[in-house]
Amino acid sequence: MFNKKIVYINAEIGCCAGIVGCAQAPAVIGANNPIIKQKTIAGVREENPQFKLANIDSIAGTLTELADLVYIHKKHSFPIVIGGDHSTGLG
């Protein structure tokens, strides 16, 4: 039986999509769904959304932070990551 509480983690990352604004997807989804907004517990944001080799350390740091958040919360809840693009899967 599934008895863990579902929580949402926002991952405002859009460095791989090549589409301006996709990193804002978690905020848009939360704004339009009060249940998700209420159950959102944490989030990460990539401050330098340009995916270039020069930014790889920044991107890796953000994705490590995301992985740490998931790891912390998976012990007592079921975290669902809402991201802007497929780069959130690297976390």
Short mmCIF file of the C-alpha atoms (twelve columns), coordinates in Angstrom:
data_MODEL
# 
_entry.id   MODEL 
# 
loop_
_atom_site.group_PDB 
_atom_site.id 
_atom_site.type_symbol 
_atom_site.label_atom_id 
_atom_site.label_alt_id 
_atom_site.label_comp_id 
_atom_site.label_asym_id 
_atom_site.label_seq_id 
_atom_site.Cartn_x 
_atom_site.Cartn_y 
_atom_site.Cartn_z 
_atom_site.pdbx_PDB_model_num 
ATOM 1  C CA . MET A 1  0.000  0.000  0.000   1 
ATOM 2  C CA . PHE A 2  1.241  3.461  -0.888  1 
ATOM 3  C CA . ASN A 3  1.304  5.476  2.315   1 
ATOM 4  C CA . LYS A 4  3.897  8.173  1.668   1 
ATOM 5  C CA . LYS A 5  2.841  11.793 1.340   1 
ATOM 6  C CA . ILE A 6  3.389  13.225 -2.154  1 
ATOM 7  C CA . VAL A 7  5.472  16.391 -2.241  1 
ATOM 8  C CA . TYR A 8  6.625  18.488 -5.180  1 
ATOM 9  C CA . ILE A 9  10.081 19.917 -5.781  1 
ATOM 10 C CA . ASN A 10 10.376 22.732 -8.304  1 
ATOM 11 C CA . ALA A 11 13.370 22.599 -10.605 1 
ATOM 12 C CA . GLU A 12 13.524 25.895 -12.468 1 
ATOM 13 C CA . ILE A 13 16.065 24.663 -14.976 1 
ATOM 14 C CA . GLY A 14 15.856 25.197 -18.710 1 
ATOM 15 C CA . CYS A 15 19.446 25.038 -19.850 1 
ATOM 16 C CA . CYS A 16 18.995 22.212 -22.356 1 
ATOM 17 C CA . ALA A 17 15.713 23.067 -24.048 1 
ATOM 18 C CA . GLY A 18 16.834 26.058 -26.059 1 
ATOM 19 C CA . ILE A 19 13.407 27.603 -25.462 1 
ATOM 20 C CA . VAL A 20 13.249 30.847 -23.531 1 
ATOM 21 C CA . GLY A 21 10.943 30.593 -20.552 1 
ATOM 22 C CA . CYS A 22 10.715 26.822 -20.143 1 
ATOM 23 C CA . ALA A 23 12.417 27.077 -16.735 1 
ATOM 24 C CA . GLN A 24 9.318  28.908 -15.525 1 
ATOM 25 C CA . ALA A 25 7.167  25.787 -16.000 1 
ATOM 26 C CA . PRO A 26 7.151  24.845 -12.289 1 
ATOM 27 C CA . ALA A 27 5.898  28.301 -11.314 1 
ATOM 28 C CA . VAL A 28 3.198  28.260 -13.986 1 
ATOM 29 C CA . ILE A 29 2.033  24.770 -13.017 1 
ATOM 30 C CA . GLY A 30 1.930  25.742 -9.329  1 
ATOM 31 C CA . ALA A 31 0.052  28.956 -10.060 1 
ATOM 32 C CA . ASN A 32 -2.613 27.045 -11.980 1 
ATOM 33 C CA . ASN A 33 -2.950 24.074 -9.649  1 
ATOM 34 C CA . PRO A 34 -3.607 24.916 -5.981  1 
ATOM 35 C CA . ILE A 35 -2.967 21.332 -4.824  1 
ATOM 36 C CA . ILE A 36 0.514  21.331 -6.331  1 
ATOM 37 C CA . LYS A 37 1.195  24.819 -4.983  1 
ATOM 38 C CA . GLN A 38 0.160  23.733 -1.479  1 
ATOM 39 C CA . LYS A 39 2.326  20.604 -1.540  1 
ATOM 40 C CA . THR A 40 5.460  22.208 -3.006  1 
ATOM 41 C CA . ILE A 41 8.167  21.980 -0.385  1 
ATOM 42 C CA . ALA A 42 11.389 23.072 -2.020  1 
ATOM 43 C CA . GLY A 43 13.033 24.124 -5.218  1 
ATOM 44 C CA . VAL A 44 16.200 24.841 -7.120  1 
ATOM 45 C CA . ARG A 45 16.915 27.434 -9.777  1 
ATOM 46 C CA . GLU A 46 19.676 27.562 -12.336 1 
ATOM 47 C CA . GLU A 47 20.901 31.151 -12.214 1 
ATOM 48 C CA . ASN A 48 22.797 30.918 -15.485 1 
ATOM 49 C CA . PRO A 49 20.413 29.243 -17.955 1 
ATOM 50 C CA . GLN A 50 22.756 29.403 -20.947 1 
ATOM 51 C CA . PHE A 51 23.939 25.849 -21.561 1 
ATOM 52 C CA . LYS A 52 27.537 26.300 -22.556 1 
ATOM 53 C CA . LEU A 53 30.608 24.359 -21.588 1 
ATOM 54 C CA . ALA A 54 31.776 27.366 -19.566 1 
ATOM 55 C CA . ASN A 55 28.688 27.009 -17.320 1 
ATOM 56 C CA . ILE A 56 28.946 23.271 -16.708 1 
ATOM 57 C CA . ASP A 57 30.093 23.710 -13.078 1 
ATOM 58 C CA . SER A 58 27.112 25.932 -12.300 1 
ATOM 59 C CA . ILE A 59 24.698 23.500 -13.943 1 
ATOM 60 C CA . ALA A 60 26.279 20.518 -12.168 1 
ATOM 61 C CA . GLY A 61 25.984 22.335 -8.844  1 
ATOM 62 C CA . THR A 62 22.281 23.007 -9.374  1 
ATOM 63 C CA . LEU A 63 21.608 19.414 -10.380 1 
ATOM 64 C CA . THR A 64 23.548 18.132 -7.355  1 
ATOM 65 C CA . GLU A 65 21.399 20.356 -5.144  1 
ATOM 66 C CA . LEU A 66 18.296 18.886 -6.802  1 
ATOM 67 C CA . ALA A 67 19.521 15.319 -6.244  1 
ATOM 68 C CA . ASP A 68 20.206 16.119 -2.589  1 
ATOM 69 C CA . LEU A 69 16.673 17.503 -2.122  1 
ATOM 70 C CA . VAL A 70 15.129 14.375 -3.629  1 
ATOM 71 C CA . TYR A 71 17.313 12.144 -1.464  1 
ATOM 72 C CA . ILE A 72 16.416 14.014 1.735   1 
ATOM 73 C CA . HIS A 73 12.678 13.977 1.076   1 
ATOM 74 C CA . LYS A 74 12.353 10.435 -0.272  1 
ATOM 75 C CA . LYS A 75 12.875 8.967  3.192   1 
ATOM 76 C CA . HIS A 76 9.485  10.132 4.487   1 
ATOM 77 C CA . SER A 77 7.618  11.241 1.381   1 
ATOM 78 C CA . PHE A 78 7.291  10.618 -2.350  1 
ATOM 79 C CA . PRO A 79 8.966  13.581 -4.112  1 
ATOM 80 C CA . ILE A 80 7.899  14.525 -7.614  1 
ATOM 81 C CA . VAL A 81 10.199 16.916 -9.480  1 
ATOM 82 C CA . ILE A 82 8.534  19.464 -11.748 1 
ATOM 83 C CA . GLY A 83 11.103 20.840 -14.131 1 
ATOM 84 C CA . GLY A 84 11.425 23.067 -17.115 1 
ATOM 85 C CA . ASP A 85 13.151 20.619 -19.434 1 
ATOM 86 C CA . HIS A 86 14.815 17.218 -19.581 1 
ATOM 87 C CA . SER A 87 18.003 18.438 -17.897 1 
ATOM 88 C CA . THR A 88 16.300 17.951 -14.516 1 
ATOM 89 C CA . GLY A 89 16.662 14.204 -15.082 1 
ATOM 90 C CA . LEU A 90 20.407 14.572 -14.674 1 
ATOM 91 C CA . GLY A 91 19.887 15.477 -11.012 1 
# 
